[in-house]
Amino acid sequence: RKEVEQDPGPFNVPEGATVAFNCTYSNSASQSFFWYRQDCRKEPKLLMSVYSSGNEDGRFTAQLNRASQYISLLIRDSKLSDSATYLCVVNRLDGYNKLIFGAGTRLAVHP
Amino acid sequence: DAGVTQSPTHLIKTRGQQVTLRCSPKSGHDTVSWYQQALGQGPQFIFQYYEEEERQRGNFPDRFSGHQFPNYSSELNVNALLLGDSALYLCASSLGQGGETQYFGPGTRLLVL
């Protein structure tokens, strides 16, 4: 079993739709959580960190449930420019900063 | 403020050859991590360098080695290339060993024929 699991997608949604991505992690020692965005043939870029209290950045909302070891990302009012692969990432912070990535969920927003 | 840079951008090698990839961290950062991203997969941690030493290693064979220089730049070396080494190699920099936020370079796309 992979340490970080995500829906593989692809998710094909129309502009303006709301889309939710789910992610689970298996190592309870994981301490930090992130969503990264990766455009085709580009490097991953940090979208947002995820906190137990939940956090929001404009149209994006991230939630963390430590008891269930579950992370989510909600995108409201999807734009064409949101089309990308979304990577769920955890970090154990056991003295080192080693990111563990999920395989990513691909999102395609169409007109 | 220069971000993370990597060279070369693309590389084609044949099986059995050796390759060296280079990375310059973001200004002010002292820690460099290397990741391998195969097609359709998320990046996988190879190793991390801090204070010119390899501090942590992922599940990669000894064919993968690295180095960090006094100016914090880093090299990734892969010996005896296999077809399966074809991937995007990403370098990420951060501040300190425990620095949470990692910034990625554009990557080097390696094709092994």
PDB file of C-alpha atoms in Angstrom:
ATOM      1  CA  ARG A   1       0.000   0.000   0.000  1.00  0.00           C
ATOM      2  CA  LYS A   2       1.305   3.452  -0.897  1.00  0.00           C
ATOM      3  CA  GLU A   3       1.921   5.863   1.964  1.00  0.00           C
ATOM      4  CA  VAL A   4      -0.213   8.566   0.301  1.00  0.00           C
ATOM      5  CA  GLU A   5      -3.204   7.569  -1.825  1.00  0.00           C
ATOM      6  CA  GLN A   6      -5.271   9.820  -4.084  1.00  0.00           C
ATOM      7  CA  ASP A   7      -8.113   9.422  -6.560  1.00  0.00           C
ATOM      8  CA  PRO A   8      -6.294   9.099  -9.893  1.00  0.00           C
ATOM      9  CA  GLY A   9      -8.935  10.973 -11.875  1.00  0.00           C
ATOM     10  CA  PRO A  10      -9.099  12.514 -14.340  1.00  0.00           C
ATOM     11  CA  PHE A  11     -11.843  14.808 -13.184  1.00  0.00           C
ATOM     12  CA  ASN A  12     -13.505  16.532 -16.144  1.00  0.00           C
ATOM     13  CA  VAL A  13     -15.682  19.430 -14.991  1.00  0.00           C
ATOM     14  CA  PRO A  14     -17.273  22.489 -16.607  1.00  0.00           C
ATOM     15  CA  GLU A  15     -16.240  25.991 -15.698  1.00  0.00           C
ATOM     16  CA  GLY A  16     -17.935  27.151 -12.523  1.00  0.00           C
ATOM     17  CA  ALA A  17     -18.232  23.672 -11.046  1.00  0.00           C
ATOM     18  CA  THR A  18     -17.167  22.708  -7.548  1.00  0.00           C
ATOM     19  CA  VAL A  19     -14.758  19.798  -7.358  1.00  0.00           C
ATOM     20  CA  ALA A  20     -13.365  17.908  -4.376  1.00  0.00           C
ATOM     21  CA  PHE A  21     -10.192  15.846  -4.165  1.00  0.00           C
ATOM     22  CA  ASN A  22      -9.581  13.260  -1.471  1.00  0.00           C
ATOM     23  CA  CYS A  23      -6.377  11.870  -0.082  1.00  0.00           C
ATOM     24  CA  THR A  24      -5.485   9.372   2.641  1.00  0.00           C
ATOM     25  CA  TYR A  25      -2.139   8.752   4.302  1.00  0.00           C
ATOM     26  CA  SER A  26      -1.027   5.655   6.173  1.00  0.00           C
ATOM     27  CA  ASN A  27       1.738   6.894   8.476  1.00  0.00           C
ATOM     28  CA  SER A  28       0.266   8.351  11.658  1.00  0.00           C
ATOM     29  CA  ALA A  29       3.623  10.037  12.360  1.00  0.00           C
ATOM     30  CA  SER A  30       2.967  12.435   9.479  1.00  0.00           C
ATOM     31  CA  GLN A  31       2.990  15.965  10.813  1.00  0.00           C
ATOM     32  CA  SER A  32       2.675  18.422   7.961  1.00  0.00           C
ATOM     33  CA  PHE A  33       0.367  18.312   4.998  1.00  0.00           C
ATOM     34  CA  PHE A  34       0.239  20.154   1.719  1.00  0.00           C
ATOM     35  CA  TRP A  35      -1.428  20.375  -1.651  1.00  0.00           C
ATOM     36  CA  TYR A  36       0.877  21.039  -4.588  1.00  0.00           C
ATOM     37  CA  ARG A  37      -0.211  21.879  -8.103  1.00  0.00           C
ATOM     38  CA  GLN A  38       1.692  20.608 -11.123  1.00  0.00           C
ATOM     39  CA  ASP A  39       1.060  21.838 -14.645  1.00  0.00           C
ATOM     40  CA  CYS A  40       1.889  19.597 -17.573  1.00  0.00           C
ATOM     41  CA  ARG A  41       5.673  19.109 -17.891  1.00  0.00           C
ATOM     42  CA  LYS A  42       6.369  21.661 -15.147  1.00  0.00           C
ATOM     43  CA  GLU A  43       7.589  21.445 -11.567  1.00  0.00           C
ATOM     44  CA  PRO A  44       5.228  21.082  -8.586  1.00  0.00           C
ATOM     45  CA  LYS A  45       4.307  24.350  -6.915  1.00  0.00           C
ATOM     46  CA  LEU A  46       2.943  24.723  -3.415  1.00  0.00           C
ATOM     47  CA  LEU A  47      -0.774  25.487  -3.541  1.00  0.00           C
ATOM     48  CA  MET A  48      -1.473  25.529   0.167  1.00  0.00           C
ATOM     49  CA  SER A  49      -0.602  23.989   3.494  1.00  0.00           C
ATOM     50  CA  VAL A  50      -3.307  22.038   5.302  1.00  0.00           C
ATOM     51  CA  TYR A  51      -4.119  22.495   8.980  1.00  0.00           C
ATOM     52  CA  SER A  52      -6.371  20.605  11.364  1.00  0.00           C
ATOM     53  CA  SER A  53      -8.556  23.687  11.713  1.00  0.00           C
ATOM     54  CA  GLY A  54      -9.011  23.814   7.957  1.00  0.00           C
ATOM     55  CA  ASN A  55      -7.871  26.686   5.831  1.00  0.00           C
ATOM     56  CA  GLU A  56      -9.154  28.650   2.906  1.00  0.00           C
ATOM     57  CA  ASP A  57      -7.416  30.630   0.188  1.00  0.00           C
ATOM     58  CA  GLY A  58      -9.876  32.281  -2.146  1.00  0.00           C
ATOM     59  CA  ARG A  59     -11.704  29.550  -4.041  1.00  0.00           C
ATOM     60  CA  PHE A  60      -9.627  26.798  -2.441  1.00  0.00           C
ATOM     61  CA  THR A  61     -10.413  25.103   0.881  1.00  0.00           C
ATOM     62  CA  ALA A  62      -8.280  22.393   2.467  1.00  0.00           C
ATOM     63  CA  GLN A  63      -9.269  20.154   5.354  1.00  0.00           C
ATOM     64  CA  LEU A  64      -7.354  17.672   7.489  1.00  0.00           C
ATOM     65  CA  ASN A  65      -8.802  14.896   9.646  1.00  0.00           C
ATOM     66  CA  ARG A  66      -5.977  13.398  11.680  1.00  0.00           C
ATOM     67  CA  ALA A  67      -8.159  10.722  13.268  1.00  0.00           C
ATOM     68  CA  SER A  68      -9.158   9.390   9.843  1.00  0.00           C
ATOM     69  CA  GLN A  69      -5.805  10.276   8.254  1.00  0.00           C
ATOM     70  CA  TYR A  70      -7.692  12.034   5.515  1.00  0.00           C
ATOM     71  CA  ILE A  71      -6.983  15.247   3.594  1.00  0.00           C
ATOM     72  CA  SER A  72      -9.249  17.054   1.174  1.00  0.00           C
ATOM     73  CA  LEU A  73      -9.123  19.942  -1.268  1.00  0.00           C
ATOM     74  CA  LEU A  74     -12.218  21.747  -2.480  1.00  0.00           C
ATOM     75  CA  ILE A  75     -12.132  24.042  -5.484  1.00  0.00           C
ATOM     76  CA  ARG A  76     -15.149  26.284  -5.982  1.00  0.00           C
ATOM     77  CA  ASP A  77     -16.121  28.117  -9.174  1.00  0.00           C
ATOM     78  CA  SER A  78     -13.570  26.222 -11.291  1.00  0.00           C
ATOM     79  CA  LYS A  79     -11.643  28.186 -13.902  1.00  0.00           C
ATOM     80  CA  LEU A  80     -10.009  26.918 -17.073  1.00  0.00           C
ATOM     81  CA  SER A  81      -6.690  27.875 -15.482  1.00  0.00           C
ATOM     82  CA  ASP A  82      -7.294  25.373 -12.659  1.00  0.00           C
ATOM     83  CA  SER A  83      -6.619  22.521 -15.095  1.00  0.00           C
ATOM     84  CA  ALA A  84      -3.575  20.741 -13.674  1.00  0.00           C
ATOM     85  CA  THR A  85      -2.558  17.757 -11.559  1.00  0.00           C
ATOM     86  CA  TYR A  86      -3.069  18.184  -7.814  1.00  0.00           C
ATOM     87  CA  LEU A  87      -0.606  16.379  -5.589  1.00  0.00           C
ATOM     88  CA  CYS A  88      -1.329  15.486  -1.974  1.00  0.00           C
ATOM     89  CA  VAL A  89       1.858  15.660   0.101  1.00  0.00           C
ATOM     90  CA  VAL A  90       2.780  14.711   3.668  1.00  0.00           C
ATOM     91  CA  ASN A  91       5.915  15.384   5.680  1.00  0.00           C
ATOM     92  CA  ARG A  92       6.995  13.386   8.718  1.00  0.00           C
ATOM     93  CA  LEU A  93       9.411  16.027   9.978  1.00  0.00           C
ATOM     94  CA  ASP A  94      11.422  13.371  11.842  1.00  0.00           C
ATOM     95  CA  GLY A  95      14.367  15.723  11.989  1.00  0.00           C
ATOM     96  CA  TYR A  96      14.428  15.830   8.208  1.00  0.00           C
ATOM     97  CA  ASN A  97      12.237  17.436   5.639  1.00  0.00           C
ATOM     98  CA  LYS A  98      11.218  14.583   3.351  1.00  0.00           C
ATOM     99  CA  LEU A  99       8.083  15.069   1.304  1.00  0.00           C
ATOM    100  CA  ILE A 100       5.967  12.027   0.458  1.00  0.00           C
ATOM    101  CA  PHE A 101       3.810  12.606  -2.621  1.00  0.00           C
ATOM    102  CA  GLY A 102       0.659  10.947  -3.798  1.00  0.00           C
ATOM    103  CA  ALA A 103       0.426  10.036  -7.473  1.00  0.00           C
ATOM    104  CA  GLY A 104      -1.726  13.084  -8.146  1.00  0.00           C
ATOM    105  CA  THR A 105      -5.240  13.723  -9.384  1.00  0.00           C
ATOM    106  CA  ARG A 106      -5.651  15.287 -12.783  1.00  0.00           C
ATOM    107  CA  LEU A 107      -8.264  18.006 -13.233  1.00  0.00           C
ATOM    108  CA  ALA A 108      -9.504  19.189 -16.617  1.00  0.00           C
ATOM    109  CA  VAL A 109     -11.853  22.181 -16.614  1.00  0.00           C
ATOM    110  CA  HIS A 110     -13.707  22.709 -19.902  1.00  0.00           C
ATOM    111  CA  PRO A 111     -15.742  25.682 -21.199  1.00  0.00           C
TER     112      PRO A 111
ATOM    113  CA  ASP B   1      15.513  36.783  -6.252  1.00  0.00           C
ATOM    114  CA  ALA B   2      16.665  33.752  -8.230  1.00  0.00           C
ATOM    115  CA  GLY B   3      14.625  30.646  -7.723  1.00  0.00           C
ATOM    116  CA  VAL B   4      15.863  27.083  -7.951  1.00  0.00           C
ATOM    117  CA  THR B   5      17.686  26.400 -11.188  1.00  0.00           C
ATOM    118  CA  GLN B   6      18.584  23.076 -12.762  1.00  0.00           C
ATOM    119  CA  SER B   7      20.686  22.018 -15.714  1.00  0.00           C
ATOM    120  CA  PRO B   8      20.435  20.624 -18.244  1.00  0.00           C
ATOM    121  CA  THR B   9      16.719  20.846 -19.043  1.00  0.00           C
ATOM    122  CA  HIS B  10      16.732  17.727 -21.196  1.00  0.00           C
ATOM    123  CA  LEU B  11      19.142  14.857 -21.616  1.00  0.00           C
ATOM    124  CA  ILE B  12      19.238  11.688 -23.719  1.00  0.00           C
ATOM    125  CA  LYS B  13      21.532   8.840 -22.700  1.00  0.00           C
ATOM    126  CA  THR B  14      21.910   5.165 -23.521  1.00  0.00           C
ATOM    127  CA  ARG B  15      21.790   2.230 -21.146  1.00  0.00           C
ATOM    128  CA  GLY B  16      24.970   1.768 -19.135  1.00  0.00           C
ATOM    129  CA  GLN B  17      26.047   5.386 -19.385  1.00  0.00           C
ATOM    130  CA  GLN B  18      26.500   7.782 -16.496  1.00  0.00           C
ATOM    131  CA  VAL B  19      24.807  11.149 -16.023  1.00  0.00           C
ATOM    132  CA  THR B  20      25.313  14.207 -13.816  1.00  0.00           C
ATOM    133  CA  LEU B  21      22.501  16.646 -13.095  1.00  0.00           C
ATOM    134  CA  ARG B  22      23.013  20.001 -11.426  1.00  0.00           C
ATOM    135  CA  CYS B  23      20.984  22.201  -9.105  1.00  0.00           C
ATOM    136  CA  SER B  24      21.401  25.657  -7.623  1.00  0.00           C
ATOM    137  CA  PRO B  25      19.137  26.349  -4.652  1.00  0.00           C
ATOM    138  CA  LYS B  26      17.002  29.403  -4.087  1.00  0.00           C
ATOM    139  CA  SER B  27      18.961  32.310  -2.686  1.00  0.00           C
ATOM    140  CA  GLY B  28      19.376  31.927   1.080  1.00  0.00           C
ATOM    141  CA  HIS B  29      18.574  28.209   1.126  1.00  0.00           C
ATOM    142  CA  ASP B  30      21.107  25.670   2.348  1.00  0.00           C
ATOM    143  CA  THR B  31      19.327  22.330   1.941  1.00  0.00           C
ATOM    144  CA  VAL B  32      18.816  20.484  -1.327  1.00  0.00           C
ATOM    145  CA  SER B  33      16.573  17.482  -1.896  1.00  0.00           C
ATOM    146  CA  TRP B  34      16.352  15.404  -5.063  1.00  0.00           C
ATOM    147  CA  TYR B  35      13.240  13.662  -6.346  1.00  0.00           C
ATOM    148  CA  GLN B  36      12.521  11.348  -9.271  1.00  0.00           C
ATOM    149  CA  GLN B  37       9.163  11.622 -11.024  1.00  0.00           C
ATOM    150  CA  ALA B  38       8.239   8.847 -13.437  1.00  0.00           C
ATOM    151  CA  LEU B  39       5.479   9.447 -15.954  1.00  0.00           C
ATOM    152  CA  GLY B  40       2.064   9.441 -14.311  1.00  0.00           C
ATOM    153  CA  GLN B  41       3.486   9.225 -10.796  1.00  0.00           C
ATOM    154  CA  GLY B  42       4.180  11.650  -7.994  1.00  0.00           C
ATOM    155  CA  PRO B  43       7.774  12.633  -7.200  1.00  0.00           C
ATOM    156  CA  GLN B  44       9.754  10.109  -5.138  1.00  0.00           C
ATOM    157  CA  PHE B  45      12.396  11.225  -2.648  1.00  0.00           C
ATOM    158  CA  ILE B  46      15.935  10.200  -3.596  1.00  0.00           C
ATOM    159  CA  PHE B  47      18.075  11.958  -0.983  1.00  0.00           C
ATOM    160  CA  GLN B  48      18.713  15.216   0.837  1.00  0.00           C
ATOM    161  CA  TYR B  49      21.926  17.201   1.313  1.00  0.00           C
ATOM    162  CA  TYR B  50      22.653  19.584   4.148  1.00  0.00           C
ATOM    163  CA  GLU B  51      26.054  20.926   5.204  1.00  0.00           C
ATOM    164  CA  GLU B  52      27.617  19.046   2.309  1.00  0.00           C
ATOM    165  CA  GLU B  53      26.495  15.676   3.648  1.00  0.00           C
ATOM    166  CA  GLU B  54      23.799  13.238   2.611  1.00  0.00           C
ATOM    167  CA  ARG B  55      21.381  13.371   5.538  1.00  0.00           C
ATOM    168  CA  GLN B  56      18.593  11.076   4.430  1.00  0.00           C
ATOM    169  CA  ARG B  57      18.021   8.656   1.597  1.00  0.00           C
ATOM    170  CA  GLY B  58      14.974   7.148  -0.029  1.00  0.00           C
ATOM    171  CA  ASN B  59      14.666   3.671  -1.557  1.00  0.00           C
ATOM    172  CA  PHE B  60      17.116   4.162  -4.390  1.00  0.00           C
ATOM    173  CA  PRO B  61      20.134   1.979  -5.208  1.00  0.00           C
ATOM    174  CA  ASP B  62      23.742   3.044  -4.760  1.00  0.00           C
ATOM    175  CA  ARG B  63      23.875   3.854  -8.475  1.00  0.00           C
ATOM    176  CA  PHE B  64      22.316   7.132  -7.374  1.00  0.00           C
ATOM    177  CA  SER B  65      24.795   9.385  -5.613  1.00  0.00           C
ATOM    178  CA  GLY B  66      25.157  13.055  -4.985  1.00  0.00           C
ATOM    179  CA  HIS B  67      27.235  15.883  -3.736  1.00  0.00           C
ATOM    180  CA  GLN B  68      26.705  19.296  -2.212  1.00  0.00           C
ATOM    181  CA  PHE B  69      29.236  22.084  -2.643  1.00  0.00           C
ATOM    182  CA  PRO B  70      30.169  24.836  -0.182  1.00  0.00           C
ATOM    183  CA  ASN B  71      27.936  27.272  -2.086  1.00  0.00           C
ATOM    184  CA  TYR B  72      24.987  24.863  -1.417  1.00  0.00           C
ATOM    185  CA  SER B  73      24.610  23.842  -5.044  1.00  0.00           C
ATOM    186  CA  SER B  74      24.271  20.131  -5.638  1.00  0.00           C
ATOM    187  CA  GLU B  75      24.814  17.387  -8.178  1.00  0.00           C
ATOM    188  CA  LEU B  76      22.973  14.126  -8.713  1.00  0.00           C
ATOM    189  CA  ASN B  77      24.932  11.333 -10.363  1.00  0.00           C
ATOM    190  CA  VAL B  78      23.414   8.178 -11.783  1.00  0.00           C
ATOM    191  CA  ASN B  79      25.702   5.358 -12.911  1.00  0.00           C
ATOM    192  CA  ALA B  80      24.960   2.364 -15.141  1.00  0.00           C
ATOM    193  CA  LEU B  81      21.752   3.882 -16.461  1.00  0.00           C
ATOM    194  CA  LEU B  82      18.722   1.653 -16.931  1.00  0.00           C
ATOM    195  CA  LEU B  83      15.689   2.253 -19.137  1.00  0.00           C
ATOM    196  CA  GLY B  84      13.675   2.631 -15.947  1.00  0.00           C
ATOM    197  CA  ASP B  85      15.748   5.655 -14.923  1.00  0.00           C
ATOM    198  CA  SER B  86      13.928   7.694 -17.574  1.00  0.00           C
ATOM    199  CA  ALA B  87      12.065  10.336 -15.583  1.00  0.00           C
ATOM    200  CA  LEU B  88      11.859  13.970 -14.571  1.00  0.00           C
ATOM    201  CA  TYR B  89      14.474  14.702 -11.908  1.00  0.00           C
ATOM    202  CA  LEU B  90      13.473  17.494  -9.585  1.00  0.00           C
ATOM    203  CA  CYS B  91      15.604  19.439  -7.185  1.00  0.00           C
ATOM    204  CA  ALA B  92      14.007  21.229  -4.242  1.00  0.00           C
ATOM    205  CA  SER B  93      15.612  23.669  -1.852  1.00  0.00           C
ATOM    206  CA  SER B  94      14.691  24.709   1.661  1.00  0.00           C
ATOM    207  CA  LEU B  95      16.155  26.514   4.630  1.00  0.00           C
ATOM    208  CA  GLY B  96      17.650  24.256   7.283  1.00  0.00           C
ATOM    209  CA  GLN B  97      17.112  20.547   7.668  1.00  0.00           C
ATOM    210  CA  GLY B  98      13.679  21.000   9.126  1.00  0.00           C
ATOM    211  CA  GLY B  99      12.557  23.769   6.813  1.00  0.00           C
ATOM    212  CA  GLU B 100       9.063  22.821   5.804  1.00  0.00           C
ATOM    213  CA  THR B 101       8.548  24.722   2.597  1.00  0.00           C
ATOM    214  CA  GLN B 102      10.425  23.256  -0.325  1.00  0.00           C
ATOM    215  CA  TYR B 103      10.739  25.127  -3.595  1.00  0.00           C
ATOM    216  CA  PHE B 104      11.183  23.069  -6.728  1.00  0.00           C
ATOM    217  CA  GLY B 105      13.293  23.739  -9.766  1.00  0.00           C
ATOM    218  CA  PRO B 106      11.983  23.169 -13.304  1.00  0.00           C
ATOM    219  CA  GLY B 107      13.539  19.714 -13.432  1.00  0.00           C
ATOM    220  CA  THR B 108      15.758  17.786 -15.815  1.00  0.00           C
ATOM    221  CA  ARG B 109      13.988  15.401 -18.150  1.00  0.00           C
ATOM    222  CA  LEU B 110      16.158  12.317 -18.679  1.00  0.00           C
ATOM    223  CA  LEU B 111      15.475   9.791 -21.408  1.00  0.00           C
ATOM    224  CA  VAL B 112      17.454   6.554 -21.390  1.00  0.00           C
ATOM    225  CA  LEU B 113      17.434   4.614 -24.671  1.00  0.00           C
TER     226      LEU B 113
END
